Amino acid sequence: MARRPLPRILSHGGAQLARSRELARTAADSATDVLHPLITITRGLRRLASAGRRRWAETPKDRRGPLLFLAASVVLVVALMPYGPLLAVVTVMATAAWQGRDRRPKAPQGPDPSRSRRLKSLYEALVPYFSTPDDPEPLYSHGGAWEKAFPEYEFDGGGRITHLVISYPAYFPDGEPESRARIEHLLAAKSGRDREYHFAWDEEGNLLTLRALAPLPADIAAQRFVTSPGETVLGFTDPIRVQRTLPLSYGEERRDVPPVVWRTGIRSTAPHLLALGQPGSGTSTLLRSIALQALQHGDVMIVDGGGTGEYACLTGRDGVLAVECGPAGAAESLKWAAQETERRLIAVNRAHQAGDPPPEDTRRPLWILLDRPTVFTHLAAEDGRPDPQALLHMPLRHGRPANVTVVVADQLDSLETLSDAVRQHTRARVVLGPATAEQLESVLGAPPPSTPVDQIPAGRGYARLGTGPVHRLQVPATPNPYDDATSEALRQAVLELLPPRSTPADEEARQDAPAQEAATPASPVRLEKVPSDRTPDRDAHGRTTPAHDDEDKLPAEAMAASPAPQQPQHREAAVAESS
């Protein structure tokens, strides 16, 4: 069935609707201002007519005749007087304007006493930072007026500050990060620590704008995102710095939400990702979300150092080369990843030298996802074996031209245990869970745009892609569908995104057994499955995959020159072993 494109209104019509509504609102306000006298007089005439009808209804029937005679006499006298009709019209219009005035009580000027006390307290707290003894006309002084310092302010229904514009003196060192951090910390403490605040410094106008941020939606389930190949949705953020929106199924309705899109491939400036967080912060959820999106256009190999079965749902799926949880299998898989990266580079280089396009097997993206690789580092150090992270040097440094992407997730306190190659070549960074401003700046390379809080839901954090700005991030809910604590709606959402399972290895072995017995009738053959800590010889697309420990490794040149087999084999193909 052909896939019908989404209506344009779902993809980029939200901004046009917003502009149209703003223009209509502006036109209506302008028309109201111009026609305000006519509207007032019309309202007054309507009120006078209503009063006349009530007066006529209240008059007894025996007095209505004399009343009509009196009204006719007044009209006749006015008509015969010089300028009488003109004076009558002016009088009626003035009376109508008076009766049509807005009689609603005026809103009190300024905030109520409780809000005034809150602003006064905030003003007094800023005096030590925004004042000096040498200032002849200080804007901030003890007992001074806060109205000049706070030109704009807004409160919510509970009397808490939601928007505040602060004017500060020109001699304040607003270009120093330490000075800014002190002011932001003070404002966050005085406005409430349980909310996130965004600070915008206008150094030219000496203005600081504080805005209380609304919580990011934490109930967006995993789904197919409207993205192009090479784009991965890490999560969702505020519309402050992101102008793009994606149409999403948000519960029972559809909304346009601004995403944080990570671009990978040969033109990416941040081809590899490092995600750090506290236990239970959602780093495994982020890796599952990335894996489900990567399987649409590429192959995925997963190395799980946690050993909790977070990625068991991906085992045996189309496009999943391996899901390794043991030290031996992880080392072999990473060794094969380095060899595959080298093979791709040689093949691409030969194609470029010959003036040909790159081979087809080098264009398909290869994703290497590692969850807590520092666990294998500790185990290798205890056993006296080489660190498996050393095998990531080739994919990290040369993976971009070979369409190889590496994603590493680990705990925040294991940052120093990660290898230098991981820390140097992962230019896309994500920090999830509670973290201090110093930790965020050390990982992301820049301070966050808002004040971090202590209590946040899983999957909430910050992201920075290369040298771009720091975004607030909420990872889409992608739980382990085999976990009993997962709700049924989220479980079905993840299961619908999983690719179909490949042909079981035992079935392929039974199909190949008659041909192998006919080729060697004198030697009995015993079929067995590859152990879980080993990796296969061929993947589902017929390319070379990690070899066994007892097999010889081909050099990179020979691997590049050897032709690909005609018939693809399964990643868990059975091997024949002489008994």
Coordinates of C-alpha atoms in Angstrom, one line a residue:
M1 CA 0.0 0.0 0.0
A2 CA 1.4 3.4 -1.0
R3 CA 2.1 5.6 1.9
R4 CA 0.1 8.8 1.8
P5 CA 1.9 12.0 2.7
L6 CA 0.9 13.9 5.8
P7 CA -1.2 17.0 5.2
R8 CA 0.9 20.2 5.2
I9 CA -1.0 21.6 8.1
L10 CA 0.4 18.8 10.3
S11 CA 4.0 19.5 9.3
H12 CA 4.6 23.2 8.9
G13 CA 1.1 24.9 9.1
G14 CA 1.3 25.7 12.8
A15 CA 3.4 28.7 12.4
Q16 CA 1.1 30.1 9.6
L17 CA -1.9 29.6 11.8
A18 CA -0.2 31.4 14.6
R19 CA 0.7 34.3 12.4
S20 CA -2.8 34.5 11.0
R21 CA -4.3 34.5 14.5
E22 CA -1.9 37.3 15.6
L23 CA -2.8 39.4 12.5
A24 CA -6.5 38.9 13.2
R25 CA -6.1 39.8 16.8
T26 CA -4.2 43.0 15.9
A27 CA -6.8 44.0 13.3
A28 CA -9.6 43.5 15.8
D29 CA -7.8 45.6 18.5
S30 CA -7.2 48.4 16.0
A31 CA -10.9 48.4 14.9
T32 CA -12.0 48.5 18.5
D33 CA -9.9 51.5 19.2
V34 CA -11.1 53.4 16.2
L35 CA -14.8 52.6 16.6
H36 CA -14.8 52.9 20.4
P37 CA -16.9 56.2 20.5
L38 CA -19.5 54.8 18.1
I39 CA -19.7 51.6 20.2
T40 CA -20.2 53.6 23.4
I41 CA -23.0 55.8 21.9
T42 CA -24.8 52.8 20.4
R43 CA -24.6 51.0 23.8
G44 CA -26.0 54.2 25.5
L45 CA -28.9 54.5 23.0
R46 CA -29.8 50.9 23.6
R47 CA -29.8 51.4 27.3
L48 CA -32.0 54.6 26.9
A49 CA -34.4 52.7 24.7
S50 CA -34.6 49.9 27.3
A51 CA -35.2 52.4 30.1
G52 CA -38.0 54.1 28.0
R53 CA -39.7 50.8 27.4
R54 CA -39.6 49.9 31.1
R55 CA -41.0 53.4 32.0
W56 CA -43.9 53.0 29.5
A57 CA -44.7 49.5 30.8
E58 CA -44.7 50.8 34.4
T59 CA -47.0 53.7 33.6
P60 CA -50.7 53.0 34.4
K61 CA -53.0 53.0 31.4
D62 CA -55.1 56.0 32.6
R63 CA -51.9 58.2 32.6
R64 CA -50.5 57.1 29.3
G65 CA -52.6 59.7 27.3
P66 CA -51.4 62.8 29.3
L67 CA -47.8 61.4 29.1
L68 CA -48.0 61.2 25.3
F69 CA -49.5 64.7 25.1
L70 CA -46.6 66.0 27.2
A71 CA -44.0 64.3 25.1
A72 CA -45.5 65.7 21.9
S73 CA -45.6 69.2 23.3
V74 CA -41.9 69.0 24.2
V75 CA -41.1 67.8 20.7
L76 CA -43.1 70.6 19.2
V77 CA -41.4 73.3 21.3
V78 CA -38.0 72.0 20.5
A79 CA -38.7 71.9 16.8
L80 CA -39.9 75.5 16.8
M81 CA -36.9 76.8 18.8
P82 CA -33.9 78.2 17.0
Y83 CA -31.3 75.5 16.7
G84 CA -33.7 73.3 18.7
P85 CA -33.2 70.1 16.7
L86 CA -29.4 70.4 16.8
L87 CA -29.4 71.0 20.5
A88 CA -31.8 68.0 21.0
V89 CA -29.5 65.7 19.0
V90 CA -26.4 66.9 20.9
T91 CA -28.2 66.3 24.2
V92 CA -29.3 62.9 23.3
M93 CA -25.8 61.9 22.1
A94 CA -24.2 63.2 25.3
T95 CA -26.8 61.3 27.4
A96 CA -26.2 58.1 25.3
A97 CA -22.4 58.5 25.7
W98 CA -22.8 58.9 29.5
Q99 CA -25.1 55.9 29.7
G100 CA -22.9 53.7 27.4
R101 CA -19.7 54.2 29.4
D102 CA -17.9 51.1 30.8
R103 CA -19.2 50.7 34.3
R104 CA -17.0 47.8 35.3
P105 CA -14.8 48.5 38.3
K106 CA -11.3 49.3 37.2
A107 CA -8.5 46.8 37.9
P108 CA -6.3 47.9 40.8
Q109 CA -3.1 49.5 39.6
G110 CA 0.0 47.4 40.4
P111 CA 0.1 44.0 42.2
D112 CA -1.8 43.2 45.3
P113 CA -0.1 43.6 48.7
S114 CA 1.2 40.0 48.9
R115 CA 2.8 40.2 45.4
S116 CA 4.2 43.7 46.2
R117 CA 5.9 42.2 49.3
R118 CA 7.4 39.4 47.2
L119 CA 8.8 41.9 44.6
K120 CA 10.1 44.1 47.5
S121 CA 11.9 41.1 49.1
L122 CA 13.4 40.2 45.7
Y123 CA 14.5 43.8 45.2
E124 CA 16.2 43.9 48.6
A125 CA 18.0 40.7 47.9
L126 CA 19.5 42.1 44.7
V127 CA 20.8 45.3 46.4
P128 CA 24.2 43.9 47.4
Y129 CA 24.9 42.7 43.9
F130 CA 23.6 45.7 41.9
S131 CA 24.8 48.6 44.0
T132 CA 28.1 50.3 44.9
P133 CA 28.9 53.0 47.4
D134 CA 30.2 55.3 44.6
D135 CA 27.0 55.4 42.6
P136 CA 25.5 58.9 42.9
E137 CA 22.0 57.8 41.8
P138 CA 21.7 54.1 42.7
L139 CA 19.0 52.1 41.1
Y140 CA 19.2 49.6 43.9
S141 CA 19.4 50.8 47.5
H142 CA 18.0 49.5 50.8
G143 CA 14.5 50.9 51.2
G144 CA 14.4 52.1 47.6
A145 CA 11.5 51.8 45.1
W146 CA 11.3 48.5 43.2
E147 CA 9.0 49.8 40.5
K148 CA 11.9 51.2 38.4
A149 CA 14.0 48.0 38.8
F150 CA 11.2 45.7 37.7
P151 CA 9.4 47.2 34.6
E152 CA 7.5 44.0 33.7
Y153 CA 6.2 41.2 35.9
E154 CA 3.6 38.5 35.8
F155 CA 2.3 36.1 38.4
D156 CA 0.4 32.8 38.2
G157 CA -2.8 32.0 40.1
G158 CA -0.9 31.0 43.2
G159 CA 1.0 34.4 43.4
R160 CA 4.3 33.0 42.2
I161 CA 6.5 34.9 39.6
T162 CA 6.2 33.5 36.1
H163 CA 7.8 36.4 34.1
L164 CA 10.0 39.1 35.4
V165 CA 12.2 41.8 33.6
I166 CA 15.0 43.1 35.8
S167 CA 16.8 46.3 35.0
Y168 CA 20.4 46.4 36.4
P169 CA 23.1 49.1 36.4
A170 CA 25.6 49.3 33.5
Y171 CA 28.6 48.7 35.7
F172 CA 27.5 45.2 36.7
P173 CA 29.9 42.7 35.1
D174 CA 27.3 40.8 33.1
G175 CA 29.9 39.3 30.8
E176 CA 31.5 37.2 33.6
P177 CA 29.9 33.7 34.0
E178 CA 30.5 33.7 37.8
S179 CA 28.6 37.0 38.2
R180 CA 25.7 35.7 36.1
A181 CA 25.6 32.4 38.0
R182 CA 25.3 34.2 41.4
I183 CA 22.3 36.3 40.2
E184 CA 20.6 33.3 38.6
H185 CA 21.0 31.2 41.7
L186 CA 19.6 34.0 43.9
L187 CA 16.6 34.5 41.6
A188 CA 15.8 30.8 41.4
A189 CA 16.0 30.5 45.2
K190 CA 13.6 33.5 45.7
S191 CA 11.2 32.4 43.0
G192 CA 10.9 28.7 44.0
R193 CA 13.5 25.9 43.6
D194 CA 10.9 23.3 42.4
R195 CA 10.7 25.0 38.9
E196 CA 13.0 25.5 36.0
Y197 CA 13.8 29.0 35.0
H198 CA 15.2 30.4 31.7
F199 CA 17.4 33.5 31.9
A200 CA 18.0 35.8 29.0
W201 CA 20.7 38.5 29.4
D202 CA 20.4 41.6 27.3
E203 CA 23.8 43.1 27.7
E204 CA 23.1 46.1 25.4
G205 CA 20.0 47.2 27.3
N206 CA 21.1 46.0 30.7
L207 CA 18.0 43.9 31.1
L208 CA 17.6 40.4 32.5
T209 CA 14.5 38.4 31.7
L210 CA 13.4 35.6 34.0
R211 CA 10.8 33.1 32.7
A212 CA 9.4 30.1 34.5
L213 CA 9.4 27.1 32.2
A214 CA 6.5 24.8 31.9
P215 CA 7.3 21.1 32.5
L216 CA 8.1 19.1 29.3
P217 CA 5.6 16.4 28.4
A218 CA 6.8 13.2 29.9
D219 CA 4.0 10.9 28.4
I220 CA 5.0 10.9 24.7
A221 CA 5.3 7.3 23.8
A222 CA 7.7 5.8 21.2
Q223 CA 6.4 6.2 17.7
R224 CA 7.4 6.7 14.1
F225 CA 8.8 10.2 13.7
V226 CA 8.5 12.2 10.5
T227 CA 12.2 12.5 9.8
S228 CA 14.5 11.9 6.8
P229 CA 17.3 9.3 6.7
G230 CA 20.2 10.4 8.8
E231 CA 18.0 12.2 11.4
T232 CA 17.5 10.8 14.9
V233 CA 15.1 12.3 17.4
L234 CA 16.7 12.3 20.8
G235 CA 13.7 13.9 22.5
F236 CA 11.6 17.0 22.8
T237 CA 12.4 20.5 24.1
D238 CA 11.0 24.0 24.5
P239 CA 10.1 26.2 21.5
I240 CA 12.6 28.9 22.7
R241 CA 15.5 27.9 20.4
V242 CA 14.0 25.2 18.2
Q243 CA 11.7 26.5 15.4
R244 CA 11.0 23.0 13.9
T245 CA 8.0 20.9 15.1
L246 CA 7.0 17.3 14.6
P247 CA 3.4 16.0 14.5
L248 CA 3.1 13.5 17.3
S249 CA 0.4 11.2 18.7
Y250 CA 0.0 12.8 22.1
G251 CA -2.4 10.5 24.0
E252 CA -5.7 10.6 22.0
E253 CA -4.8 13.8 20.1
R254 CA -2.1 15.0 17.8
R255 CA 0.2 18.0 18.6
D256 CA 3.2 19.7 17.1
V257 CA 6.1 19.4 19.5
P258 CA 9.6 20.9 19.0
P259 CA 12.2 18.1 18.8
V260 CA 15.9 17.8 19.4
V261 CA 17.1 16.2 16.1
W262 CA 20.6 14.7 15.9
R263 CA 22.0 14.4 12.3
T264 CA 24.5 11.6 11.6
G265 CA 26.3 10.5 8.4
I266 CA 29.2 11.7 6.3
R267 CA 28.1 15.4 6.6
S268 CA 27.5 15.4 10.3
T269 CA 29.6 17.6 12.6
A270 CA 28.8 15.5 15.6
P271 CA 28.7 11.9 14.3
H272 CA 29.0 10.1 17.7
L273 CA 27.0 10.5 20.9
L274 CA 27.8 10.2 24.6
A275 CA 24.9 9.9 27.1
L276 CA 25.5 10.1 30.9
G277 CA 23.2 10.0 33.8
Q278 CA 22.5 8.7 37.3
P279 CA 21.0 5.1 37.7
G280 CA 17.4 5.1 36.6
S281 CA 17.7 8.4 34.8
G282 CA 16.8 6.9 31.4
T283 CA 20.0 6.3 29.4
S284 CA 18.9 2.8 28.5
T285 CA 15.6 4.2 27.3
L286 CA 17.5 6.7 25.1
L287 CA 19.5 3.8 23.6
R288 CA 16.4 1.8 22.9
S289 CA 14.8 4.8 21.2
I290 CA 17.8 5.4 19.1
A291 CA 18.0 1.7 18.1
L292 CA 14.4 1.6 17.0
Q293 CA 14.9 4.6 14.8
A294 CA 18.3 3.3 13.4
L295 CA 16.8 0.0 12.4
Q296 CA 14.6 1.7 9.8
H297 CA 17.6 2.4 7.5
G298 CA 20.6 0.6 9.0
D299 CA 22.1 -2.2 11.1
V300 CA 22.6 -2.2 14.8
M301 CA 25.0 -4.0 17.1
I302 CA 24.5 -3.7 20.9
V303 CA 26.9 -4.3 23.7
D304 CA 25.2 -4.3 27.1
G305 CA 27.4 -4.0 30.1
G306 CA 24.6 -3.8 32.6
G307 CA 23.6 -7.4 32.1
T308 CA 19.9 -6.8 33.0
G309 CA 18.4 -7.8 29.7
E310 CA 17.3 -4.3 28.7
Y311 CA 17.7 -5.1 25.0
A312 CA 16.4 -8.7 24.9
C313 CA 13.5 -7.5 22.8
L314 CA 15.9 -6.7 20.0
T315 CA 17.6 -10.1 19.9
G316 CA 17.1 -12.0 16.6
R317 CA 15.4 -9.0 14.9
D318 CA 16.1 -8.1 11.3
G319 CA 19.0 -5.6 11.2
V320 CA 20.2 -6.5 14.7
L321 CA 23.7 -8.0 14.1
A322 CA 24.3 -8.9 17.8
V323 CA 23.2 -8.3 21.3
E324 CA 26.3 -9.1 23.5
C325 CA 26.2 -9.2 27.3
G326 CA 29.4 -11.2 28.0
P327 CA 33.0 -9.9 28.1
A328 CA 34.3 -12.3 25.4
G329 CA 31.4 -11.6 23.1
A330 CA 31.7 -7.8 23.6
A331 CA 35.4 -7.9 22.8
E332 CA 34.9 -9.9 19.7
S333 CA 32.1 -7.7 18.5
L334 CA 34.1 -4.5 19.0
K335 CA 37.1 -6.1 17.2
W336 CA 34.8 -6.9 14.3
A337 CA 33.4 -3.4 14.3
A338 CA 37.0 -2.0 14.0
Q339 CA 37.7 -4.4 11.1
E340 CA 34.4 -3.5 9.4
T341 CA 35.2 0.2 9.7
E342 CA 38.6 -0.4 8.2
R343 CA 37.1 -2.5 5.4
R344 CA 34.6 0.2 4.6
L345 CA 37.2 2.9 4.5
I346 CA 39.4 0.9 2.0
A347 CA 36.4 0.1 -0.2
V348 CA 35.3 3.8 -0.2
N349 CA 38.8 5.0 -0.9
R350 CA 39.2 2.6 -3.8
A351 CA 35.9 3.7 -5.3
H352 CA 36.9 7.3 -5.0
Q353 CA 40.2 6.7 -6.7
A354 CA 38.5 4.8 -9.5
G355 CA 35.9 7.6 -9.9
D356 CA 33.0 5.3 -9.0
P357 CA 30.3 5.7 -6.3
P358 CA 30.9 4.0 -3.0
P359 CA 29.8 0.4 -2.8
E360 CA 26.3 -0.3 -1.7
D361 CA 27.4 -2.2 1.5
T362 CA 29.3 0.9 2.7
R363 CA 26.2 3.2 2.3
R364 CA 24.0 1.3 4.8
P365 CA 24.6 2.9 8.2
L366 CA 26.1 0.7 11.0
W367 CA 25.2 1.7 14.5
I368 CA 27.3 0.5 17.5
L369 CA 25.4 1.0 20.8
L370 CA 27.3 0.5 24.1
D371 CA 25.5 0.6 27.4
R372 CA 27.9 0.9 30.4
P373 CA 31.2 -0.2 28.7
T374 CA 33.2 0.7 31.8
V375 CA 31.9 -2.5 33.4
F376 CA 33.9 -4.5 30.8
T377 CA 36.9 -2.2 31.5
H378 CA 36.9 -3.2 35.2
L379 CA 36.5 -6.9 34.3
A380 CA 39.3 -6.7 31.8
A381 CA 41.6 -5.0 34.3
E382 CA 40.9 -7.8 36.9
D383 CA 41.6 -10.5 34.3
G384 CA 44.7 -8.8 32.9
R385 CA 43.1 -8.5 29.4
P386 CA 43.2 -5.4 27.2
D387 CA 40.5 -2.7 27.7
P388 CA 37.7 -3.3 25.1
Q389 CA 37.3 0.5 24.9
A390 CA 40.6 0.6 23.0
L391 CA 38.8 -1.1 20.1
L392 CA 36.5 1.9 19.7
H393 CA 39.3 4.1 18.4
M394 CA 38.9 3.1 14.8
P395 CA 35.0 3.5 14.7
L396 CA 35.1 6.7 16.6
R397 CA 37.9 8.4 14.7
H398 CA 37.1 7.1 11.2
G399 CA 33.5 6.1 11.4
R400 CA 32.0 9.2 9.8
P401 CA 33.2 8.6 6.2
A402 CA 32.4 4.9 6.7
N403 CA 28.8 5.5 7.9
V404 CA 29.6 4.0 11.3
T405 CA 28.0 5.7 14.3
V406 CA 28.9 5.0 17.9
V407 CA 26.6 5.7 20.8
V408 CA 27.9 5.3 24.4
A409 CA 25.8 5.5 27.5
D410 CA 27.2 5.2 31.0
Q411 CA 26.8 6.6 34.5
L412 CA 27.8 10.1 35.4
D413 CA 30.3 9.1 38.0
S414 CA 32.1 6.9 35.4
L415 CA 33.1 9.7 33.1
E416 CA 36.8 9.5 34.1
T417 CA 36.8 5.7 33.4
L418 CA 35.8 6.3 29.8
S419 CA 38.7 6.2 27.3
D420 CA 40.2 9.3 25.8
A421 CA 38.9 8.3 22.4
V422 CA 35.3 8.2 23.7
R423 CA 35.6 11.6 25.4
Q424 CA 37.3 13.3 22.5
H425 CA 35.3 12.0 19.5
T426 CA 31.7 12.1 21.0
R427 CA 30.8 15.7 20.1
A428 CA 27.0 15.1 20.7
R429 CA 26.4 15.0 24.5
V430 CA 23.3 14.2 26.6
V431 CA 23.0 14.3 30.4
L432 CA 19.9 12.8 32.0
G433 CA 18.7 12.9 35.6
P434 CA 19.7 15.1 38.5
A435 CA 23.0 16.9 38.0
T436 CA 24.7 20.0 39.3
A437 CA 25.5 23.0 37.1
E438 CA 29.2 22.2 37.3
Q439 CA 28.6 18.6 36.2
L440 CA 26.5 19.8 33.3
E441 CA 29.0 22.3 32.2
S442 CA 31.9 19.8 32.4
V443 CA 30.1 17.3 30.2
L444 CA 28.3 19.5 27.8
G445 CA 31.0 22.2 27.5
A446 CA 28.6 25.0 28.2
P447 CA 26.3 26.0 31.1
P448 CA 22.6 25.0 30.8
P449 CA 20.1 27.7 29.8
S450 CA 17.9 27.0 32.8
T451 CA 18.4 26.1 36.4
P452 CA 18.5 22.4 37.1
V453 CA 16.2 20.9 39.7
D454 CA 16.6 17.9 42.0
Q455 CA 13.3 16.1 41.4
I456 CA 12.7 15.3 37.7
P457 CA 11.1 12.4 35.9
A458 CA 13.1 9.7 34.1
G459 CA 14.4 10.8 30.6
R460 CA 14.6 14.5 31.5
G461 CA 17.9 16.3 31.1
Y462 CA 19.9 18.4 28.7
A463 CA 21.4 17.9 25.2
R464 CA 24.0 19.7 23.2
L465 CA 24.9 18.8 19.6
G466 CA 28.5 19.8 18.7
T467 CA 29.0 23.5 19.4
G468 CA 25.3 24.3 19.3
P469 CA 23.2 25.6 22.2
V470 CA 22.2 23.5 25.2
H471 CA 18.6 22.3 25.0
R472 CA 16.3 21.0 27.6
L473 CA 15.5 17.4 26.7
Q474 CA 12.7 14.9 27.4
V475 CA 13.4 11.4 25.9
P476 CA 10.3 9.6 24.5
A477 CA 9.0 6.8 26.7
T478 CA 10.6 3.7 25.3
P479 CA 10.6 1.1 28.1
N480 CA 11.6 -2.5 28.0
P481 CA 8.5 -4.3 26.7
Y482 CA 9.4 -7.5 28.7
D483 CA 9.4 -5.6 32.0
D484 CA 6.4 -6.4 34.2
A485 CA 6.3 -2.8 35.4
T486 CA 5.7 -1.4 31.9
S487 CA 2.1 -0.3 31.2
E488 CA 0.3 -2.1 28.4
A489 CA 0.0 1.0 26.2
L490 CA 3.8 1.7 26.3
R491 CA 4.5 -2.0 25.8
Q492 CA 2.4 -2.2 22.6
A493 CA 3.9 1.1 21.3
V494 CA 7.4 -0.5 21.5
L495 CA 6.4 -3.9 20.2
E496 CA 4.8 -2.2 17.1
L497 CA 8.1 -0.5 16.3
L498 CA 10.2 -3.7 16.5
P499 CA 11.2 -5.2 13.1
P500 CA 10.2 -8.8 12.4
R501 CA 12.3 -11.7 13.7
S502 CA 14.7 -13.5 11.4
T503 CA 14.5 -17.2 10.5
P504 CA 15.5 -19.2 13.6
A505 CA 19.1 -20.6 13.3
D506 CA 17.9 -24.2 14.2
E507 CA 15.6 -24.2 11.3
E508 CA 18.3 -23.1 8.9
A509 CA 20.6 -25.8 10.3
R510 CA 18.0 -28.5 9.6
Q511 CA 17.6 -27.2 6.1
D512 CA 21.3 -27.3 5.4
A513 CA 22.0 -30.6 7.1
P514 CA 21.0 -32.9 4.1
A515 CA 23.3 -31.1 1.7
Q516 CA 26.3 -31.2 4.1
E517 CA 25.7 -35.0 4.8
A518 CA 25.7 -35.7 1.0
A519 CA 28.9 -33.8 0.5
T520 CA 30.8 -35.7 3.3
P521 CA 29.1 -39.1 3.7
A522 CA 32.0 -40.7 5.6
S523 CA 32.2 -38.0 8.3
P524 CA 29.2 -37.7 10.6
V525 CA 28.2 -34.1 11.2
R526 CA 26.9 -32.6 14.5
L527 CA 25.0 -29.3 14.3
E528 CA 25.2 -26.8 17.2
K529 CA 24.3 -23.2 17.6
V530 CA 26.9 -20.5 18.1
P531 CA 27.3 -19.7 21.8
S532 CA 25.9 -16.4 23.0
D533 CA 29.4 -14.9 23.6
R534 CA 30.4 -15.5 20.0
T535 CA 29.4 -13.5 17.0
P536 CA 28.3 -14.8 13.6
D537 CA 30.3 -15.1 10.4
R538 CA 27.7 -13.4 8.1
D539 CA 24.9 -11.0 8.9
A540 CA 21.4 -10.9 7.3
H541 CA 22.7 -8.8 4.4
G542 CA 25.6 -11.1 3.4
R543 CA 28.4 -9.0 4.9
T544 CA 31.3 -10.1 7.0
T545 CA 30.4 -10.2 10.7
P546 CA 32.6 -11.0 13.8
A547 CA 34.5 -14.3 13.5
H548 CA 35.1 -17.0 16.1
D549 CA 38.1 -17.0 18.3
D550 CA 39.6 -20.0 16.7
E551 CA 39.4 -18.6 13.1
D552 CA 42.0 -16.6 11.3
K553 CA 41.3 -12.9 10.8
L554 CA 41.7 -11.7 7.3
P555 CA 43.7 -8.6 6.7
A556 CA 41.8 -5.5 5.8
E557 CA 43.0 -5.4 2.2
A558 CA 41.9 -9.0 1.7
M559 CA 38.6 -8.3 3.3
A560 CA 38.0 -5.4 1.0
A561 CA 39.0 -7.3 -2.1
S562 CA 37.0 -10.4 -1.4
P563 CA 33.6 -10.5 -3.1
A564 CA 30.5 -10.7 -1.1
P565 CA 28.6 -14.0 -1.2
Q566 CA 25.5 -14.3 -3.4
Q567 CA 23.2 -15.8 -0.8
P568 CA 22.7 -14.0 2.5
Q569 CA 23.0 -16.0 5.7
H570 CA 21.5 -15.5 9.2
R571 CA 23.5 -14.0 12.0
E572 CA 23.1 -17.1 14.1
A573 CA 23.8 -19.6 11.3
A574 CA 24.7 -23.1 12.6
V575 CA 28.3 -24.3 12.1
A576 CA 29.3 -27.9 11.3
E577 CA 31.8 -29.4 13.6
S578 CA 33.3 -32.9 13.2
S579 CA 32.7 -35.1 16.2

